[in-house]
């Protein structure tokens, strides 16, 4: 369990993935490849990835839980897939282009 | 009645005096219009480029404002989405044109409060923080943020040519686009597949259309060109005469169709980060290598390679990254935007000229243009030619005129002459013509 807050950076314990919390607060178990994600100064404890949770996450995509109370941005890609409290996160719909820039 | 008519007569007369004043007095051309005119003049001299000769730098720079009637304001871009904010150790330009950008502010500034963001709240939150970490985090999040006080950004345009039987490998620096003397017109116009959106890329393909190019505009069905939802006149101007395909890029067969379409092009224009097209199975480098004669125009914020390949930019913040706000500060005493999304029209013209030259000189090139790099190089060129004193004085006079609503005095407004396609309207015709399965 990690206390999440916007701006927090977490890294995968099983692959190269990194995420930043965009929305969501409080105690949540955020996992990548089935293994809890780590803070910047934590190191992996050697836990093995869950094969069924190795479907990858794409850099630049925003991932949400079912009720969209949690949203994370993938800032480095990896082979693990993201989940919160055991439920897989899904890709949020692509950002709309602005009408002018 | 008498009174009313006399008032209106005075108003007209005043307008006439202003007009004459701006015509006969020292001209107040917007920054970079001289450089843009030079690019247009080179372009117009190329075989097939005659229709470019009627265009004018100031006209293209201010084209959107001439239609939307946007006003120049202190420290705010004409479209209202980009502003200067003071940090603990500098001044940043922050551009938030998408609703989703505002959703990222809590993560950017590491605050957990749910209360809604506004420019005053953002200004307050940024004030005590250091510029460097703010920029780094913004880039990670995909926010368009640029620091003022930049040294001009390195190499603006690199062109990577691939060795082939006909075309030797090209040099990255210097003039990468081949010898333009003694060129002859091509026997047929190029097929241009335009995957870009907003302003720079569509302006590039618009100019190629003016030269006779057959432009196919390709959009994601679920994420159409955002400019369609902006000023309709401006959209029509840049996208007239192009045929439209809207593909469902979530579907595998539509992604394959996109790959087939791209295979048929002589020139591809795109303005996405390199990773986006790679995720759709399209590799610019391989596309150029696979067949001789092709030209790929890559428009990015900060280039295709290195860390900058993942940073996003829009025209206003890219202009700031290039140093244009620093010119305006020297001219007016405060950071100002030197144009309307200025890096967009600069890059669009530069890209079109590069594409046309590459087409005429045998192609086989990936031409990479970054918004920030093109603006920086043009700023350096214009400063070099005019001298920085004259440049600053010219910018000062133009800003004075701009604040009085006369930033475009004497500039002609272009009007579209060809129809604009609805999204996907030309799918069947284009696929038939290119012998692709419908």
Coordinates of C-alpha atoms in Angstrom, one line a residue:
Chain A
X1 CA 0.0 0.0 0.0
X2 CA 1.3 3.4 -0.9
X3 CA -0.2 6.8 -0.1
X4 CA -0.8 8.2 -3.5
X5 CA -0.9 11.9 -4.4
X6 CA -0.8 13.8 -7.7
X7 CA 2.8 14.2 -9.0
X8 CA 4.1 11.1 -7.2
X9 CA 6.5 9.1 -9.4
X10 CA 6.6 5.3 -9.1
X11 CA 8.6 2.7 -10.9
X12 CA 8.0 -0.9 -11.7
X13 CA 9.6 -3.7 -9.7
X14 CA 9.7 -6.0 -12.7
X15 CA 10.3 -3.9 -15.8
X16 CA 11.4 -0.5 -17.0
X17 CA 7.9 1.1 -16.6
X18 CA 7.5 4.4 -14.7
X19 CA 4.3 6.2 -13.9
X20 CA 3.2 9.6 -12.4
X21 CA 0.0 9.9 -10.4
X22 CA -2.3 12.4 -12.1
X23 CA -5.4 11.9 -9.9
X24 CA -6.1 9.9 -6.9
X25 CA -5.2 10.0 -3.2
X26 CA -5.0 7.7 -0.3
X27 CA -3.8 4.2 0.3
X28 CA -3.8 2.1 -2.8
X29 CA -1.9 -0.9 -3.9
X30 CA -0.6 0.0 -7.3
X31 CA 1.1 -2.9 -9.1
X32 CA 3.0 -3.4 -12.4
X33 CA 3.3 -7.0 -13.6
X34 CA 1.5 -8.0 -10.4
X35 CA 4.2 -6.6 -8.1
X36 CA 3.8 -3.4 -6.1
X37 CA 5.3 -0.4 -7.7
X38 CA 8.2 1.4 -5.9
X39 CA 9.1 4.9 -4.9
X40 CA 12.2 6.6 -6.4
X41 CA 14.5 5.5 -3.6
X42 CA 13.1 2.0 -3.1
X43 CA 14.7 -1.0 -4.8
X44 CA 13.0 -4.2 -6.1
X45 CA 12.9 -7.1 -3.6
X46 CA 13.1 -9.7 -6.3
X47 CA 9.5 -10.6 -6.4
X48 CA 8.6 -12.5 -9.6
X49 CA 6.2 -10.9 -12.2
X50 CA 2.8 -12.5 -12.7
X51 CA 2.9 -13.8 -16.3
X52 CA -0.7 -12.9 -16.9
X53 CA 0.0 -9.3 -15.9
X54 CA 2.8 -8.7 -18.5
X55 CA 0.8 -7.1 -21.3
X56 CA 2.8 -3.9 -21.3
X57 CA 2.1 -0.2 -20.7
X58 CA 2.7 2.5 -23.3
X59 CA 4.5 5.8 -22.7
X60 CA 2.3 8.9 -22.9
X61 CA -0.9 6.9 -22.2
X62 CA -3.1 7.7 -19.3
X63 CA -4.5 4.7 -17.3
X64 CA -7.5 4.8 -15.1
X65 CA -9.3 2.4 -12.7
X66 CA -12.9 1.5 -13.3
X67 CA -14.6 4.5 -11.6
X68 CA -11.8 6.8 -12.8
X69 CA -11.0 7.9 -9.2
X70 CA -7.3 6.9 -10.0
X71 CA -5.4 8.1 -13.0
X72 CA -1.8 7.6 -13.8
X73 CA 0.4 8.7 -16.7
X74 CA 2.9 6.2 -18.1
X75 CA 6.2 8.2 -18.4
X76 CA 8.4 5.2 -19.2
X77 CA 7.2 2.2 -21.1
X78 CA 7.5 -1.4 -19.8
X79 CA 6.3 -4.9 -20.3
X80 CA 4.2 -5.1 -17.1
X81 CA 0.6 -4.1 -17.0
X82 CA -0.8 -1.7 -14.3
X83 CA -3.4 -2.6 -11.7
X84 CA -4.8 -1.0 -8.6
X85 CA -5.9 -3.1 -5.6
X86 CA -6.0 -6.1 -7.9
X87 CA -8.1 -4.6 -10.7
X88 CA -6.4 -3.8 -14.1
X89 CA -6.1 -0.2 -15.2
X90 CA -7.3 0.6 -18.7
X91 CA -6.2 3.2 -21.2
X92 CA -8.1 6.5 -21.0
X93 CA -9.4 7.8 -24.3
X94 CA -6.9 9.8 -26.3
X95 CA -6.6 13.5 -25.5
X96 CA -8.6 15.7 -27.8
X97 CA -6.6 18.0 -30.0
X98 CA -7.0 21.6 -29.2
X99 CA -8.9 23.8 -31.6
X100 CA -6.0 26.2 -31.8
X101 CA -2.5 26.2 -30.7
Chain B
X1 CA -29.9 61.9 -38.1
X2 CA -27.6 64.7 -39.1
X3 CA -25.5 64.2 -35.9
X4 CA -25.2 60.4 -36.5
X5 CA -24.0 60.8 -40.1
X6 CA -21.4 63.4 -39.2
X7 CA -20.0 61.1 -36.5
X8 CA -19.7 58.2 -38.9
X9 CA -18.0 60.4 -41.4
X10 CA -15.4 61.4 -38.8
X11 CA -14.8 57.8 -37.9
X12 CA -14.2 56.8 -41.5
X13 CA -11.9 59.7 -42.0
X14 CA -9.9 58.7 -39.0
X15 CA -9.6 55.3 -40.3
X16 CA -8.4 56.6 -43.6
X17 CA -5.7 58.7 -41.9
X18 CA -4.5 55.7 -39.9
X19 CA -4.3 53.7 -43.0
X20 CA -2.4 56.3 -44.9
X21 CA -0.1 56.8 -41.9
X22 CA 0.8 53.2 -41.8
X23 CA 1.3 53.1 -45.5
X24 CA 3.5 56.1 -46.0
X25 CA 5.3 56.0 -42.5
X26 CA 7.9 53.5 -41.5
X27 CA 6.3 50.1 -42.0
X28 CA 5.5 48.2 -38.9
X29 CA 6.0 44.6 -40.1
X30 CA 5.6 41.8 -37.5
X31 CA 8.8 40.2 -36.3
X32 CA 10.1 37.5 -38.6
X33 CA 8.1 38.7 -41.6
X34 CA 11.3 39.6 -43.5
X35 CA 12.8 36.1 -42.9
X36 CA 9.6 34.5 -44.0
X37 CA 9.5 36.7 -47.1
X38 CA 12.9 35.5 -48.0
X39 CA 11.8 31.8 -47.7
X40 CA 8.7 32.6 -49.8
X41 CA 10.8 34.3 -52.5
X42 CA 13.2 31.3 -52.7
X43 CA 10.2 29.0 -52.9
X44 CA 8.5 31.0 -55.6
X45 CA 11.6 30.8 -57.9
X46 CA 11.4 27.0 -58.0
X47 CA 9.8 25.3 -60.9
X48 CA 6.1 25.1 -60.2
X49 CA 6.4 27.6 -57.4
X50 CA 4.9 30.6 -59.2
X51 CA 1.7 30.6 -57.1
X52 CA 3.7 31.2 -54.0
X53 CA 4.9 34.6 -55.4
X54 CA 1.6 36.3 -54.4
X55 CA 2.0 35.4 -50.7
X56 CA 3.4 37.7 -48.1
X57 CA 5.2 36.9 -44.9
X58 CA 3.1 39.2 -42.6
X59 CA -0.1 37.9 -44.2
X60 CA 0.8 34.3 -43.4
X61 CA 2.0 35.2 -39.9
X62 CA -1.2 37.0 -38.9
X63 CA -3.6 35.0 -41.0
X64 CA -5.5 33.5 -38.2
X65 CA -5.8 36.7 -36.2
X66 CA -7.2 38.5 -39.3
X67 CA -10.0 36.1 -39.2
X68 CA -10.7 35.6 -35.5
X69 CA -10.3 39.2 -34.6
X70 CA -8.2 38.2 -31.6
X71 CA -6.4 41.1 -29.8
X72 CA -2.9 41.5 -28.6
X73 CA -2.7 41.5 -24.8
X74 CA 0.2 41.9 -22.4
X75 CA 1.8 38.5 -21.6
X76 CA -0.9 36.4 -23.1
X77 CA -1.0 34.7 -26.5
X78 CA -3.6 36.0 -29.0
X79 CA -5.5 32.7 -28.7
X80 CA -5.6 33.1 -25.0
X81 CA -4.1 29.7 -24.1
X82 CA -0.4 30.6 -23.4
X83 CA 0.8 32.9 -20.7
X84 CA 4.0 34.0 -19.0
X85 CA 4.3 33.1 -15.4
X86 CA 7.1 34.0 -13.0
X87 CA 9.0 31.3 -11.2
X88 CA 11.4 31.7 -8.3
X89 CA 14.3 32.2 -10.7
X90 CA 12.8 33.1 -14.1
X91 CA 9.8 33.4 -16.4
X92 CA 8.0 30.5 -18.1
X93 CA 5.6 30.4 -20.9
X94 CA 2.8 27.8 -20.1
X95 CA 0.5 26.8 -22.9
X96 CA -2.7 24.9 -21.9
X97 CA -4.9 24.6 -25.0
X98 CA -6.5 21.3 -24.1
X99 CA -8.9 20.6 -21.3
X100 CA -6.7 17.6 -20.5
X101 CA -3.7 19.9 -19.9
X102 CA -5.6 21.5 -16.9
X103 CA -6.2 18.0 -15.5
X104 CA -2.4 17.5 -15.3
X105 CA -1.7 20.6 -13.3
X106 CA -2.1 18.9 -9.9
X107 CA 0.5 16.3 -10.9
X108 CA 2.8 19.0 -12.4
X109 CA 2.7 21.1 -9.2
X110 CA 2.4 18.1 -6.8
X111 CA -0.7 19.5 -5.1
X112 CA -3.6 17.2 -4.1
X113 CA -6.3 19.8 -3.7
X114 CA -9.4 19.2 -5.8
X115 CA -10.3 22.9 -6.2
X116 CA -10.4 24.0 -9.8
X117 CA -7.4 25.5 -11.5
X118 CA -7.3 29.0 -12.9
X119 CA -4.5 31.2 -14.2
X120 CA -4.2 33.2 -10.9
X121 CA -4.0 29.9 -8.9
X122 CA -1.4 28.5 -11.3
X123 CA 0.6 31.8 -11.1
X124 CA 0.6 31.6 -7.3
X125 CA 1.6 27.9 -7.3
X126 CA 4.5 28.4 -9.7
X127 CA 6.0 31.6 -8.1
X128 CA 8.1 29.9 -5.4
X129 CA 9.4 27.0 -7.5
X130 CA 12.6 26.7 -9.6
X131 CA 12.4 26.8 -13.4
X132 CA 14.5 23.7 -14.1
X133 CA 12.4 21.1 -12.2
X134 CA 9.2 22.7 -13.4
X135 CA 10.3 22.3 -17.0
X136 CA 11.5 18.7 -16.4
X137 CA 8.2 17.6 -14.8
X138 CA 6.1 19.4 -17.5
X139 CA 8.0 17.6 -20.2
X140 CA 7.4 14.2 -18.5
X141 CA 3.7 15.0 -18.3
X142 CA 3.5 16.2 -21.9
X143 CA 2.7 19.9 -21.1
X144 CA 3.8 22.6 -23.4
X145 CA 6.0 24.7 -21.3
X146 CA 9.1 26.8 -22.3
X147 CA 11.6 28.9 -20.5
X148 CA 12.4 32.5 -21.5
X149 CA 16.0 33.6 -21.6
X150 CA 17.1 30.7 -23.8
X151 CA 20.1 30.6 -26.0
X152 CA 18.9 29.8 -29.5
X153 CA 18.2 26.2 -30.0
X154 CA 20.8 24.3 -32.0
X155 CA 20.4 22.9 -35.4
X156 CA 17.0 23.7 -36.8
X157 CA 16.7 21.4 -39.7
X158 CA 18.5 18.2 -40.3
X159 CA 17.9 16.1 -43.4
X160 CA 18.9 12.5 -43.4
X161 CA 19.3 11.1 -46.9
X162 CA 19.7 7.4 -47.4
X163 CA 22.3 5.9 -49.8
X164 CA 20.7 4.5 -52.9
X165 CA 21.8 3.8 -56.4
X166 CA 20.6 7.2 -57.6
X167 CA 21.1 9.3 -54.5
X168 CA 24.2 9.4 -52.4
X169 CA 24.0 9.9 -48.7
X170 CA 23.3 13.5 -47.8
X171 CA 25.0 15.8 -45.4
X172 CA 23.1 16.8 -42.3
X173 CA 24.4 20.3 -42.0
X174 CA 24.8 22.9 -44.7
X175 CA 22.3 22.7 -47.5
X176 CA 20.9 19.2 -47.4
X177 CA 18.3 19.7 -50.0
X178 CA 20.4 19.5 -53.2
X179 CA 21.4 21.8 -55.9
X180 CA 18.4 24.0 -56.9
X181 CA 20.0 25.5 -60.1
X182 CA 18.8 24.3 -63.5
X183 CA 15.8 22.4 -62.1
X184 CA 13.1 21.4 -64.5
X185 CA 9.4 20.9 -63.6
X186 CA 8.3 17.3 -62.8
X187 CA 6.1 15.6 -65.4
X188 CA 3.3 15.0 -62.8
X189 CA 2.3 16.6 -59.5
X190 CA 3.3 14.9 -56.2
X191 CA 0.8 12.8 -54.2
X192 CA 1.0 14.3 -50.7
X193 CA -0.4 12.4 -47.8
X194 CA -0.9 14.8 -44.9
X195 CA -1.2 13.2 -41.4
X196 CA -0.7 16.4 -39.6
X197 CA -3.1 18.7 -37.7
X198 CA -3.6 22.3 -36.5
X199 CA -1.5 24.8 -38.3
X200 CA 2.1 24.1 -39.4
X201 CA 1.6 20.8 -41.2
X202 CA -1.7 21.8 -42.8
X203 CA -0.1 25.1 -44.0
X204 CA 2.7 23.0 -45.5
X205 CA 0.4 20.8 -47.5
X206 CA -1.8 23.9 -48.4
X207 CA 1.3 25.5 -50.0
X208 CA 2.1 22.3 -51.8
X209 CA -1.6 22.2 -53.0
X210 CA -1.1 25.8 -54.3
X211 CA 1.8 24.4 -56.3
X212 CA -0.3 21.6 -57.8
X213 CA 0.2 18.8 -55.3
X214 CA -2.6 16.3 -54.9
X215 CA -3.2 16.4 -51.1
X216 CA -4.9 13.7 -49.2
X217 CA -5.7 14.7 -45.6
X218 CA -5.8 11.8 -43.3
X219 CA -7.3 12.1 -39.8
X220 CA -8.1 9.7 -37.0
X221 CA -11.9 9.3 -37.1
X222 CA -12.1 9.6 -33.3
X223 CA -9.6 12.4 -33.1
X224 CA -10.1 14.8 -36.0
X225 CA -7.9 17.8 -36.7
X226 CA -8.7 20.1 -33.8
X227 CA -8.6 23.1 -36.2
X228 CA -11.9 21.8 -37.6
X229 CA -13.5 23.1 -34.3
X230 CA -11.7 26.4 -34.4
X231 CA -12.3 29.3 -36.8
X232 CA -14.2 27.8 -39.8
X233 CA -12.8 30.4 -42.3
X234 CA -9.3 29.8 -41.2
X235 CA -9.8 26.0 -41.5
X236 CA -11.2 26.4 -44.9
X237 CA -8.3 28.6 -46.0
X238 CA -5.7 26.0 -45.0
X239 CA -7.6 22.9 -46.0
X240 CA -9.4 23.8 -49.2
X241 CA -8.9 21.5 -52.1
X242 CA -7.6 18.6 -50.0
X243 CA -9.4 15.3 -50.1
X244 CA -10.3 13.8 -46.8
X245 CA -10.0 10.4 -45.3
X246 CA -11.0 9.7 -41.7
X247 CA -9.7 6.3 -40.4
X248 CA -10.6 4.3 -37.4
X249 CA -7.1 3.8 -36.2
X250 CA -8.3 1.4 -33.4
X251 CA -9.2 -1.1 -36.1
X252 CA -6.4 -3.3 -37.5
X253 CA -7.6 -3.2 -41.1
X254 CA -7.8 0.6 -41.0
X255 CA -4.2 0.8 -39.7
X256 CA -3.2 -1.4 -42.6
X257 CA -5.1 0.9 -45.0
X258 CA -3.1 3.8 -43.5
X259 CA 0.1 1.9 -44.2
X260 CA -1.0 1.3 -47.8
X261 CA -1.9 5.0 -48.3
X262 CA 1.4 6.1 -47.0
X263 CA 3.1 3.7 -49.4
X264 CA 1.4 5.6 -52.3
X265 CA 2.7 9.0 -51.3
X266 CA 5.6 11.0 -52.9
X267 CA 5.5 13.3 -49.9
X268 CA 4.3 12.5 -46.3
X269 CA 3.7 15.3 -43.8
X270 CA 3.2 14.5 -40.2
X271 CA 3.4 16.5 -36.9
X272 CA 3.3 13.8 -34.3
X273 CA 6.0 12.6 -31.9
X274 CA 8.0 9.8 -33.6
X275 CA 6.7 7.2 -31.1
X276 CA 3.1 7.8 -32.1
X277 CA 3.5 6.7 -35.7
X278 CA 5.7 3.8 -34.7
X279 CA 2.9 2.6 -32.5
X280 CA 0.7 2.6 -35.7
X281 CA 3.3 0.5 -37.5
X282 CA 4.8 3.3 -39.6
X283 CA 8.5 4.0 -39.5
X284 CA 9.6 7.1 -41.3
X285 CA 13.2 6.0 -41.7
X286 CA 12.2 2.7 -43.3
X287 CA 9.6 4.4 -45.5
X288 CA 12.3 6.7 -47.0
X289 CA 14.7 3.8 -47.5
X290 CA 12.3 1.4 -49.0
X291 CA 11.9 3.3 -52.3
X292 CA 13.9 6.1 -53.9
X293 CA 12.4 9.5 -54.6
X294 CA 10.2 9.9 -51.5
X295 CA 10.2 12.8 -49.0
X296 CA 9.1 12.6 -45.4
X297 CA 8.4 15.9 -43.7
X298 CA 8.5 15.4 -39.9
X299 CA 7.3 18.4 -37.9
X300 CA 8.0 18.2 -34.2
X301 CA 8.3 20.6 -31.2
X302 CA 12.0 19.9 -30.5
X303 CA 13.2 17.4 -33.1
X304 CA 13.1 13.6 -33.7
X305 CA 16.1 12.5 -31.7
X306 CA 17.3 12.7 -28.2
X307 CA 15.2 13.7 -25.2
X308 CA 13.5 16.5 -27.2
X309 CA 11.7 13.8 -29.3
X310 CA 9.3 13.3 -26.4
X311 CA 8.6 16.9 -25.7
X312 CA 5.5 18.6 -27.1
X313 CA 5.2 22.1 -28.3
X314 CA 2.6 24.4 -29.8
X315 CA 3.4 27.5 -31.9
X316 CA 3.4 30.1 -29.0
X317 CA 5.6 28.2 -26.5
X318 CA 7.9 27.1 -29.3
X319 CA 8.4 30.7 -30.2
X320 CA 9.3 31.5 -26.6
X321 CA 11.8 28.6 -26.5
X322 CA 13.4 30.0 -29.7
X323 CA 14.0 33.3 -27.9
X324 CA 11.3 35.5 -29.5
X325 CA 9.9 36.5 -26.1
X326 CA 13.3 37.8 -25.2
X327 CA 13.4 40.0 -28.3
X328 CA 10.0 41.4 -27.3
X329 CA 11.2 42.0 -23.8
X330 CA 14.2 43.9 -25.1
X331 CA 11.7 45.9 -27.3
X332 CA 8.9 46.5 -24.9
X333 CA 10.3 45.9 -21.4
X334 CA 8.2 42.8 -20.8
X335 CA 7.9 39.4 -22.2
X336 CA 5.3 39.3 -25.0
X337 CA 4.3 36.9 -27.7
X338 CA 5.9 38.0 -31.0
X339 CA 3.0 36.7 -33.1
X340 CA 0.0 34.3 -33.2
X341 CA 1.4 30.8 -32.6
X342 CA 4.4 32.2 -34.5
X343 CA 6.4 29.0 -34.9
X344 CA 3.5 27.4 -36.7
X345 CA 3.4 29.6 -39.8
X346 CA 7.2 29.9 -39.8
X347 CA 7.6 26.1 -39.8
X348 CA 4.7 25.5 -42.2
X349 CA 6.3 27.7 -44.9
X350 CA 9.8 26.3 -44.3
X351 CA 8.5 22.8 -44.5
X352 CA 6.6 23.4 -47.7
X353 CA 9.7 24.9 -49.3
X354 CA 11.8 22.0 -48.2
X355 CA 9.3 19.5 -49.4
X356 CA 9.0 21.1 -52.8
X357 CA 12.7 21.4 -53.2
X358 CA 13.2 17.8 -52.1
X359 CA 10.5 16.6 -54.6
X360 CA 12.2 18.5 -57.4
X361 CA 15.7 17.3 -56.6
X362 CA 14.9 13.6 -56.4
X363 CA 13.6 13.0 -52.9
X364 CA 14.9 10.1 -50.7
X365 CA 14.9 12.3 -47.7
X366 CA 13.6 12.6 -44.2
X367 CA 13.4 16.3 -43.5
X368 CA 13.0 17.0 -39.8
X369 CA 11.8 20.4 -38.8
X370 CA 11.1 21.4 -35.2
X371 CA 8.9 24.4 -34.3
X372 CA 11.4 25.7 -31.8
X373 CA 14.4 25.1 -34.1
X374 CA 12.9 26.8 -37.2
X375 CA 11.9 29.8 -35.1
X376 CA 15.3 30.0 -33.5
X377 CA 17.1 29.8 -36.9
X378 CA 14.9 32.4 -38.5
X379 CA 15.4 34.7 -35.5
X380 CA 19.1 34.3 -35.7
X381 CA 19.0 35.0 -39.5
X382 CA 16.8 38.1 -39.2
X383 CA 18.9 39.4 -36.3
X384 CA 22.1 38.8 -38.3
X385 CA 20.7 40.6 -41.3
X386 CA 19.0 43.6 -39.7
X387 CA 21.3 43.9 -36.6
X388 CA 19.9 43.5 -33.2
X389 CA 19.3 47.3 -32.6
X390 CA 17.2 47.6 -35.7
X391 CA 15.5 44.3 -34.9
X392 CA 14.5 45.5 -31.4
X393 CA 13.4 48.9 -32.7
X394 CA 11.2 47.3 -35.4
X395 CA 9.7 45.0 -32.8
X396 CA 9.0 47.9 -30.5
X397 CA 7.2 49.8 -33.3
X398 CA 5.2 46.8 -34.3
X399 CA 4.1 46.1 -30.8
X400 CA 2.9 49.7 -30.4
X401 CA 0.9 49.3 -33.5
X402 CA -0.4 45.9 -32.5
X403 CA -1.6 47.2 -29.2
X404 CA -3.6 49.8 -31.1
X405 CA -5.1 47.0 -33.2
X406 CA -3.0 47.7 -36.2
X407 CA -0.7 44.8 -36.2
X408 CA -1.7 43.9 -39.7
X409 CA -2.0 47.3 -41.3
X410 CA -2.0 47.0 -45.1
X411 CA -2.1 43.2 -45.0
X412 CA -4.5 41.5 -47.4
X413 CA -6.8 38.8 -46.1
X414 CA -6.8 35.7 -48.3
X415 CA -10.0 33.9 -49.1
X416 CA -10.5 30.3 -49.9
X417 CA -11.3 29.5 -53.5
X418 CA -11.8 25.7 -53.4
X419 CA -14.3 23.6 -51.5
X420 CA -13.4 22.0 -48.1
X421 CA -14.2 18.2 -47.6
X422 CA -16.1 17.0 -44.7
X423 CA -14.2 14.3 -42.6
X424 CA -13.9 11.2 -44.7
X425 CA -15.9 12.5 -47.6
X426 CA -13.4 11.4 -50.3
X427 CA -12.6 7.9 -49.0
X428 CA -14.1 5.9 -51.9
X429 CA -12.7 8.2 -54.6
X430 CA -9.2 8.3 -53.2
X431 CA -9.0 4.5 -52.6
X432 CA -10.3 3.9 -56.1
X433 CA -7.8 6.2 -57.6
X434 CA -4.9 4.7 -55.7
X435 CA -6.2 1.1 -56.5
X436 CA -6.6 0.3 -52.8
X437 CA -9.3 -2.0 -51.4
X438 CA -12.4 0.0 -50.3

